Structure formats: structure tokens, C-alpha cells
């Protein structure tokens, strides 16, 4: 066998093994510039719009919790398949899919058919954290892209902003994620924004009480009431912490003072076992960063074990022509 053929055969072996172990430097031979390409596009996207960092990094969570990190989130709906983009937690909420397209287009120029969309999400999330002032870590790569998506599974699995700490612990435990992982991963709300849609219930009718959530600091609640008046525009957005463009431990300092934006944030102070980590991370940013990195790697390790492919276009399974698609944003 000639060298290039041997090389392709080797690649085939690696990528055809279902659930093949992920590893660092997976593309160091096949696409050595991959990580630099991803970082360049994320950095340019952030220069255009600061919030892109948050929007891009969130995609890893919503991809990985639904049948593993397999890029299923990125598939546009087709007449035969309802996409995950329109699932309850995603519709009118997930953003920056065009940044993923831009990364993938750049990779297809330099190394066609090599880098999976699932891996793009993992690299981009890491870069978004690092470029926002957070920790830097080495990602494991070698994921395959799914052949399908499941809106139903997303609806069932993804937690709503109303979820309480007990339910969040139960959910994360299903993915072998610990209480420390839950609290550290929630700390990604150190960057980005949420909609009034996600908090009006806790401002005006927490748990059907007709009253606001008593855990909200009164001054902060007055601010939120002004931002999100009852009956107002629920697409208006507010910052998830006091420094929404900086990846830091401000989120935890805010939680300690009752200034968490979402119910699912503030609820982390409601149980001793979650509150413990909120307090530790609020005082010690290094501990937060270390736990965050561990959590992000575990989140990235979730795999479906189903056969996949390297998609050419992250929105479409290979072999489907564009005109069969119903484009979504
Ligand atoms: C613990 C359970 C979680 C819940 C209930 C939750 C829920 C939410 C909600 C409701 C929003 C605002 C969406 C909107 O109003 O449109 C949001 C934003 C965000 N979430 Fe989470 N989240 C959770 C965990 C995570 C994790 C694990 C990550 C990342 C690994 C993450 C990253 C983000 C980011 C970065 C944003 C801001 C996005 C932007 O500005 O576009 N979240 N989350
Ligand atoms: C948390 O939410 C679950 C599911 O909605 C509910 O059954 C449970 O009673 C809640 N726990 C607390 C302490 O509010
Ligand atoms: C959690 O760990 C158990 C035991 O190691 C394993 O059997 C199971 O598949 C894991 N679950 C997930 C979602 O990774
Ligand atoms: C508050 O929520 C409860 C239960 O969901 C509902 O029955 C009630 O009508 C709501 N109150 C208001 C003022 O929206």
C-alpha cells in the first residue's frame, strides 16, 4: 500500500470503531491546523459580537446531554425529522449556529471530510471559555456525527430554568456527573444572557404561589422587575451574572447574595450539598476553574455508541441534497 492509502486505512480504522476512545491530538496528523482554525473563527465571532462566546459554548451542553456529543443538535429539520433546534429549551434561545457553520467551512477548505461537527462544538466551547478569561484545557477528540436527531429526547432531557436543585442533582447523576460537576458546569452562566421568558414565573408566580421567589435579593428583584414587567416582551434579555463577558467566579459571588438570574441558578444555594460548592467557588476561582475543566471533559465524554460519519455540512447528513431541507436559523 502506498503511504496515502495506508494513512486513509488507518483513519478508517479509527473512525469506524463505534465508541472508539477519544484522545488528545486526534487530528495532529490528519488536520494539524484544526484547533488553530477553530480558535481563529471563535475569536473573530467574539470580536463581532461579545455574546457569541456564551452562545457557542452553550451548544456543547445541549448537544452532549441528548444522545451524546454527536452534533445531532446541529441538524436542520427535514420533512422526515423534527430537529433539536426547535425543542423546548432550544427554540428562540440557542444562537450562533452560523459561527459553527463558519468554522466547519474553514475546516472543509483545509482538510475536507476530516473534522466532525461534534468535535467542532467541543473545541469551540473550550476556546470560548478561554478567550473570555477562563481556564484553558486540552480536549479529547475523535467523535463522529450522528445520522439523526431527536427533538423528543431533547424535550424530555433538557432541564427547564424552573428546575430545583434536587431535580438537577438527579438529572446530572444520570450522566454520572457529580454535585460538584453540576455546580461547576452551572458556573458557565458566568457568561451570556437569558430571556425574560425564562424568569417571569419566578418574579411573579414562583411555584404557582402568586408571589416572587423569596430567594431573590430585593434590590436585584426590583432590577429584574423593571427589565421584565409582567405582560412585557419576554424576548428581552438580561445578564446571567454581573460580568457577563468575563468568564470568572462572579456568578457564584452573585448567588451567595441572592442575585442569581435563573431559578436553576439560585436553587444551587438551597441545598447544603450544592451550596457548599457555591461558597467554595465564590471564594476560590482556581477551585472553580479546576472543577469546571473536569466537568467539561466529562460532559464531552458522553457518547451514544451509535454509528456515525463525518458530516460535510453540520446542518445536513451526508448524501441529502439541500433542496430536501427546510432551513431553520
Ligand atoms: C444545570 C442546568 C442548566 C439549566 C437549567 C440551564 C438553563 C439555561 C437557560 C434557561 C438559559 C437562558 C436561555 C434563554 O433564556 O433563552 C441558559 C443560558 C446559558 N447556558 Fe445554561 N443551563 C444549565 C446548564 C448549563 C451548562 C452545563 C452549560 C455549559 C456547559 C450552560 C451554558 C449556558 C450559557 C453559556 C448560556 C448563555 C447563552 C447565551 O448568552 O446565548 N448551561 N441556560
Ligand atoms: C423539586 O422539583 C420536583 C419536580 O418538579 C418536585 O417533585 C419536588 O417536590 C421539588 N422539590 C423541592 C424541594 O421543592
Ligand atoms: C455511568 O457509569 C456507569 C458505570 O461505570 C456506566 O455503566 C454508564 O453507562 C454510565 N452512564 C453514562 C450516561 O455515561
Ligand atoms: C400562578 O400559577 C398557578 C399554578 O400554575 C396558576 O394556577 C395561577 O393562575 C398563576 N397565577 C397568575 C397570576 O398567573
Coordinates of C-alpha atoms and ligand atoms in Angstrom, one line a residue:
X1 CA 0.0 0.0 0.0
X2 CA 1.2 3.5 -0.8
X3 CA 1.5 5.9 2.1
X4 CA -1.6 8.0 1.5
X5 CA -3.7 4.8 1.2
X6 CA -2.2 3.4 4.3
X7 CA -3.0 6.6 6.0
X8 CA -6.6 6.6 4.9
X9 CA -6.9 3.0 6.0
X10 CA -5.6 3.9 9.4
X11 CA -8.1 6.8 9.7
X12 CA -10.9 4.5 8.6
X13 CA -10.0 2.1 11.4
X14 CA -10.0 4.9 13.9
X15 CA -13.3 6.4 12.9
X16 CA -15.2 3.3 12.2
X17 CA -14.8 1.8 15.6
X18 CA -18.0 2.6 17.4
X19 CA -17.3 4.3 20.7
X20 CA -13.6 4.4 19.9
X21 CA -11.8 6.1 22.7
X22 CA -11.5 9.8 22.3
X23 CA -8.0 11.2 22.5
X24 CA -5.9 14.4 22.5
X25 CA -4.3 15.4 19.3
X26 CA -6.7 13.2 17.3
X27 CA -6.2 15.5 14.2
X28 CA -2.5 16.1 14.7
X29 CA -1.7 14.1 11.5
X30 CA -4.9 14.4 9.5
X31 CA -5.6 18.1 10.1
X32 CA -2.8 19.7 12.1
X33 CA -4.3 23.2 11.8
X34 CA -7.8 22.2 13.1
X35 CA -7.5 23.7 16.6
X36 CA -6.0 26.9 15.4
X37 CA -8.7 27.3 12.7
X38 CA -11.5 26.8 15.3
X39 CA -9.9 29.3 17.7
X40 CA -9.5 31.9 14.9
X41 CA -13.1 31.7 13.9
X42 CA -14.4 31.8 17.5
X43 CA -12.2 34.8 18.2
X44 CA -13.4 36.7 15.2
X45 CA -17.0 35.9 16.1
X46 CA -16.4 37.3 19.6
X47 CA -14.9 40.5 18.1
X48 CA -18.1 40.9 16.0
X49 CA -20.4 40.1 19.0
X50 CA -19.2 39.6 22.6
X51 CA -22.1 37.3 23.4
X52 CA -21.1 34.8 20.7
X53 CA -18.7 33.2 23.3
X54 CA -21.6 32.3 25.6
X55 CA -23.9 31.2 22.8
X56 CA -21.3 29.0 21.2
X57 CA -20.2 27.3 24.4
X58 CA -23.8 26.5 25.5
X59 CA -24.1 24.4 22.3
X60 CA -21.9 21.7 23.8
X61 CA -24.2 21.2 26.8
X62 CA -27.3 20.9 24.6
X63 CA -25.6 18.6 22.2
X64 CA -23.9 16.3 24.7
X65 CA -26.9 15.7 27.0
X66 CA -29.1 14.4 24.1
X67 CA -27.7 11.1 23.0
X68 CA -24.1 12.0 23.5
X69 CA -21.8 14.6 21.9
X70 CA -22.7 13.8 18.3
X71 CA -23.6 17.0 16.5
X72 CA -27.3 16.0 16.5
X73 CA -28.2 19.4 17.8
X74 CA -26.9 21.0 14.6
X75 CA -29.1 19.1 12.1
X76 CA -31.7 21.3 10.4
X77 CA -35.2 19.7 10.4
X78 CA -36.2 17.7 7.3
X79 CA -39.7 16.6 6.2
X80 CA -39.0 13.3 7.9
X81 CA -37.2 14.5 11.0
X82 CA -38.0 17.2 13.6
X83 CA -34.8 18.9 14.6
X84 CA -33.5 19.5 18.1
X85 CA -33.2 23.3 17.3
X86 CA -36.9 23.6 17.7
X87 CA -37.0 21.6 21.0
X88 CA -38.4 23.4 24.1
X89 CA -35.1 24.5 25.6
X90 CA -33.6 25.5 22.3
X91 CA -36.2 27.3 20.2
X92 CA -35.8 31.1 20.2
X93 CA -32.9 30.6 22.6
X94 CA -29.9 28.8 21.1
X95 CA -27.8 31.1 19.0
X96 CA -24.6 31.3 16.9
X97 CA -25.2 28.3 14.7
X98 CA -23.7 30.5 11.9
X99 CA -20.4 30.5 13.8
X100 CA -20.3 26.7 13.8
X101 CA -21.0 26.8 10.0
X102 CA -18.1 29.3 9.6
X103 CA -15.8 27.0 11.5
X104 CA -16.9 24.0 9.5
X105 CA -16.5 25.8 6.2
X106 CA -13.0 26.8 7.1
X107 CA -12.1 23.2 8.1
X108 CA -13.6 21.8 4.9
X109 CA -11.3 24.2 2.9
X110 CA -8.1 23.0 4.7
X111 CA -9.0 19.3 5.4
X112 CA -12.2 18.2 3.7
X113 CA -14.1 15.4 5.3
X114 CA -11.8 15.0 8.3
X115 CA -13.1 17.0 11.3
X116 CA -16.5 16.1 12.8
X117 CA -19.1 18.7 13.7
X118 CA -19.3 17.1 17.1
X119 CA -15.6 17.8 17.7
X120 CA -16.1 21.4 16.4
X121 CA -18.6 22.1 19.2
X122 CA -16.1 20.7 21.8
X123 CA -13.2 22.7 20.6
X124 CA -15.3 25.9 20.1
X125 CA -16.7 25.6 23.7
X126 CA -13.2 25.3 25.1
X127 CA -12.0 28.3 23.1
X128 CA -15.0 30.4 24.1
X129 CA -14.2 29.9 27.8
X130 CA -10.5 30.5 27.4
X131 CA -11.0 33.6 25.2
X132 CA -13.4 35.0 27.8
X133 CA -10.7 34.8 30.5
X134 CA -11.5 31.3 31.8
X135 CA -9.2 28.3 32.0
X136 CA -7.6 26.5 29.1
X137 CA -7.6 22.8 28.7
X138 CA -6.8 20.0 26.2
X139 CA -9.8 18.5 24.6
X140 CA -10.2 14.9 23.6
X141 CA -11.3 14.4 20.0
X142 CA -12.4 11.8 17.5
X143 CA -16.2 12.0 17.8
X144 CA -18.5 11.0 15.0
X145 CA -21.5 13.0 13.8
X146 CA -24.9 11.4 14.2
X147 CA -27.1 10.3 11.3
X148 CA -30.3 11.5 13.1
X149 CA -31.5 13.9 15.7
X150 CA -34.3 13.6 18.3
X151 CA -36.4 16.6 19.3
X152 CA -38.4 14.3 21.6
X153 CA -35.3 13.3 23.6
X154 CA -34.2 16.9 23.9
X155 CA -37.7 17.9 25.2
X156 CA -37.5 15.0 27.7
X157 CA -34.0 15.5 28.9
X158 CA -33.0 19.2 28.9
X159 CA -33.8 20.9 32.2
X160 CA -36.0 23.9 32.3
X161 CA -35.0 27.2 34.1
X162 CA -37.5 26.3 36.8
X163 CA -35.8 23.1 37.8
X164 CA -34.9 22.9 41.5
X165 CA -31.6 21.6 43.0
X166 CA -32.9 18.2 43.9
X167 CA -34.1 17.5 40.3
X168 CA -30.9 18.9 38.9
X169 CA -28.8 16.6 41.0
X170 CA -31.0 13.6 39.9
X171 CA -30.6 14.6 36.2
X172 CA -26.8 15.1 36.4
X173 CA -26.4 11.8 38.3
X174 CA -28.0 10.0 35.3
X175 CA -25.0 11.2 33.3
X176 CA -22.5 10.2 36.0
X177 CA -22.0 13.8 36.8
X178 CA -21.4 14.7 40.5
X179 CA -22.8 17.5 42.6
X180 CA -19.5 19.3 42.1
X181 CA -19.8 18.8 38.3
X182 CA -23.3 20.3 38.4
X183 CA -22.3 23.4 40.3
X184 CA -19.2 24.0 38.3
X185 CA -20.9 23.5 35.0
X186 CA -23.7 25.8 36.1
X187 CA -20.8 28.3 36.6
X188 CA -20.7 28.6 32.8
X189 CA -23.6 31.0 33.4
X190 CA -20.7 33.3 34.2
X191 CA -21.1 34.5 30.6
X192 CA -24.1 35.2 28.5
X193 CA -27.7 36.2 28.8
X194 CA -31.2 34.8 29.4
X195 CA -34.6 35.9 28.3
X196 CA -37.4 37.3 30.5
X197 CA -39.3 34.3 29.3
X198 CA -37.0 32.2 31.5
X199 CA -37.6 34.2 34.7
X200 CA -41.1 35.8 34.7
X201 CA -42.6 32.9 36.6
X202 CA -40.1 33.4 39.4
X203 CA -40.6 37.1 39.5
X204 CA -44.4 37.0 39.8
X205 CA -45.7 33.4 40.5
X206 CA -43.0 31.1 41.9
X207 CA -44.3 27.5 42.1
X208 CA -47.9 28.8 41.5
X209 CA -47.8 30.9 44.7
X210 CA -48.7 34.2 43.1
X211 CA -45.6 35.5 44.8
X212 CA -42.0 36.1 43.7
X213 CA -39.3 33.6 44.6
X214 CA -38.3 34.6 48.2
X215 CA -34.7 33.7 47.5
X216 CA -34.1 36.7 45.2
X217 CA -32.3 39.7 46.8
X218 CA -35.0 42.5 46.9
X219 CA -32.8 45.1 45.2
X220 CA -31.9 42.7 42.4
X221 CA -35.6 41.7 42.1
X222 CA -36.5 45.4 41.6
X223 CA -34.0 45.5 38.8
X224 CA -35.4 42.3 37.2
X225 CA -39.0 43.6 37.6
X226 CA -38.0 46.7 35.6
X227 CA -36.3 44.6 33.0
X228 CA -39.2 42.0 32.8
X229 CA -42.5 43.6 33.7
X230 CA -45.5 41.3 34.0
X231 CA -47.0 41.1 30.5
X232 CA -44.0 42.7 28.9
X233 CA -41.8 41.5 26.0
X234 CA -40.4 38.1 27.1
X235 CA -37.7 38.2 24.4
X236 CA -35.9 41.0 26.3
X237 CA -32.6 39.6 27.7
X238 CA -30.7 40.2 30.9
X239 CA -27.2 39.2 32.0
X240 CA -26.7 35.9 33.7
X241 CA -24.2 37.5 36.1
X242 CA -22.7 40.9 36.9
X243 CA -19.8 40.4 34.5
X244 CA -21.4 38.6 31.5
X245 CA -18.5 38.9 29.2
X246 CA -15.9 37.7 31.6
X247 CA -15.5 34.0 32.5
X248 CA -14.8 34.3 36.2
X249 CA -16.4 33.3 39.6
X250 CA -18.6 36.4 39.8
X251 CA -21.6 34.1 39.1
X252 CA -21.0 32.3 42.5
X253 CA -20.5 35.6 44.3
X254 CA -23.8 36.7 42.9
X255 CA -25.6 33.5 44.0
X256 CA -24.3 33.9 47.6
X257 CA -26.0 37.4 47.6
X258 CA -29.3 36.1 46.1
X259 CA -28.5 37.6 42.7
X260 CA -28.9 34.5 40.5
X261 CA -30.8 35.2 37.3
X262 CA -32.5 31.8 36.7
X263 CA -34.3 29.7 39.3
X264 CA -32.0 26.9 38.3
X265 CA -29.0 29.1 39.3
X266 CA -30.3 30.4 42.7
X267 CA -31.6 27.0 43.6
X268 CA -28.0 25.9 44.0
X269 CA -27.9 27.8 47.3
X270 CA -31.0 25.9 48.6
X271 CA -29.4 22.6 49.5
X272 CA -26.4 22.1 51.8
X273 CA -24.6 19.8 49.3
X274 CA -24.9 22.3 46.4
X275 CA -24.4 25.4 48.5
X276 CA -21.1 24.0 49.8
X277 CA -19.6 24.3 46.2
X278 CA -21.3 27.6 45.5
X279 CA -19.5 29.0 48.6
X280 CA -16.1 27.4 47.8
X281 CA -16.2 28.6 44.2
X282 CA -17.3 32.1 45.2
X283 CA -14.1 32.4 47.4
X284 CA -11.7 30.5 45.2
X285 CA -11.7 31.0 41.5
X286 CA -8.9 28.4 41.0
X287 CA -11.1 25.7 42.5
X288 CA -13.9 26.7 40.2
X289 CA -11.7 26.6 37.1
X290 CA -10.3 23.2 38.1
X291 CA -13.8 21.7 38.7
X292 CA -15.1 23.4 35.5
X293 CA -12.4 21.8 33.4
X294 CA -13.2 18.3 34.9
X295 CA -16.9 18.8 34.3
X296 CA -16.4 20.0 30.7
X297 CA -14.3 17.0 29.9
X298 CA -16.8 14.6 31.5
X299 CA -19.6 16.3 29.6
X300 CA -17.6 15.9 26.4
X301 CA -17.0 12.2 27.1
X302 CA -20.8 11.4 26.7
X303 CA -21.2 9.3 23.6
X304 CA -24.1 7.5 22.1
X305 CA -22.2 4.5 20.8
X306 CA -24.2 4.6 17.6
X307 CA -22.5 4.6 14.2
X308 CA -21.8 8.0 12.7
X309 CA -20.0 9.8 10.0
X310 CA -18.0 13.0 9.4
X311 CA -20.6 15.4 8.1
X312 CA -19.6 17.8 5.3
X313 CA -22.2 20.3 6.3
X314 CA -23.1 20.4 10.0
X315 CA -26.8 21.0 9.2
X316 CA -27.2 18.0 6.9
X317 CA -26.5 14.3 7.0
X318 CA -24.2 13.4 4.1
X319 CA -26.0 12.4 0.9
X320 CA -29.1 14.5 1.4
X321 CA -29.4 17.3 -1.1
X322 CA -30.0 20.8 0.1
X323 CA -33.4 21.2 -1.6
X324 CA -34.9 18.5 0.6
X325 CA -34.3 20.6 3.6
X326 CA -36.4 23.2 5.4
X327 CA -33.9 25.7 6.6
X328 CA -34.1 26.9 10.1
X329 CA -32.0 29.7 11.7
Ligands
LIG1 C1 -27.8 23.0 35.2 C2 -28.8 23.1 34.3 C3 -28.9 24.2 33.4 C4 -30.1 24.9 33.1 C5 -31.4 24.6 33.7 C6 -29.8 25.9 32.1 C7 -30.7 26.8 31.6 C8 -30.3 27.9 30.8 C9 -31.3 28.9 30.4 C10 -32.8 28.9 30.7 C11 -30.6 29.8 29.8 C12 -31.2 31.1 29.2 C13 -31.9 30.8 27.9 C14 -32.9 31.8 27.4 O1 -33.5 32.5 28.3 O2 -33.1 31.9 26.2 C15 -29.2 29.4 29.7 C16 -28.2 30.1 29.1 C17 -26.9 29.7 29.0 N1 -26.4 28.4 29.4 FE1 -27.4 27.1 30.6 N2 -28.4 25.8 31.8 C18 -27.9 24.8 32.5 C19 -26.6 24.3 32.4 C20 -25.7 24.8 31.5 C21 -24.4 24.2 31.2 C22 -24.0 22.8 31.7 C23 -23.8 25.0 30.3 C24 -22.5 24.8 29.6 C25 -21.7 23.8 29.7 C26 -24.6 26.1 30.1 C27 -24.3 27.2 29.3 C28 -25.1 28.3 29.1 C29 -24.7 29.6 28.6 C30 -23.2 29.9 28.2 C31 -25.8 30.4 28.5 C32 -25.9 31.8 27.9 C33 -26.1 31.7 26.4 C34 -26.2 33.0 25.6 O3 -25.9 34.1 26.1 O4 -26.5 32.8 24.4 N3 -25.8 26.0 30.8 N4 -29.1 28.2 30.4
LIG2 C1 -38.3 19.7 43.0 O1 -39.0 19.5 41.8 C2 -39.6 18.2 41.7 C3 -40.1 18.1 40.3 O2 -40.9 19.2 39.9 C4 -40.7 18.1 42.8 O3 -41.3 16.9 42.7 C5 -40.0 18.3 44.2 O4 -41.0 18.3 45.2 C6 -39.3 19.6 44.2 N1 -38.5 19.7 45.5 C7 -38.5 20.7 46.3 C8 -37.7 20.6 47.5 O5 -39.1 21.7 46.0
LIG3 C1 -22.3 5.8 34.2 O1 -21.3 4.8 34.7 C2 -21.8 3.5 34.6 C3 -20.8 2.7 35.4 O2 -19.5 3.0 35.1 C4 -21.9 3.1 33.2 O3 -22.4 1.8 33.1 C5 -22.9 4.0 32.5 O4 -23.0 3.7 31.1 C6 -22.5 5.5 32.7 N1 -23.6 6.3 32.2 C7 -23.4 7.3 31.3 C8 -24.6 8.1 30.8 O5 -22.2 7.5 30.8
LIG4 C1 -49.8 31.1 39.1 O1 -49.6 29.7 38.8 C2 -50.7 28.9 39.2 C3 -50.2 27.4 39.0 O2 -49.5 27.3 37.8 C4 -51.9 29.3 38.3 O3 -53.0 28.4 38.6 C5 -52.2 30.7 38.5 O4 -53.2 31.1 37.7 C6 -51.0 31.6 38.3 N1 -51.3 33.0 38.7 C7 -51.1 34.0 37.9 C8 -51.4 35.3 38.5 O5 -50.6 33.9 36.8

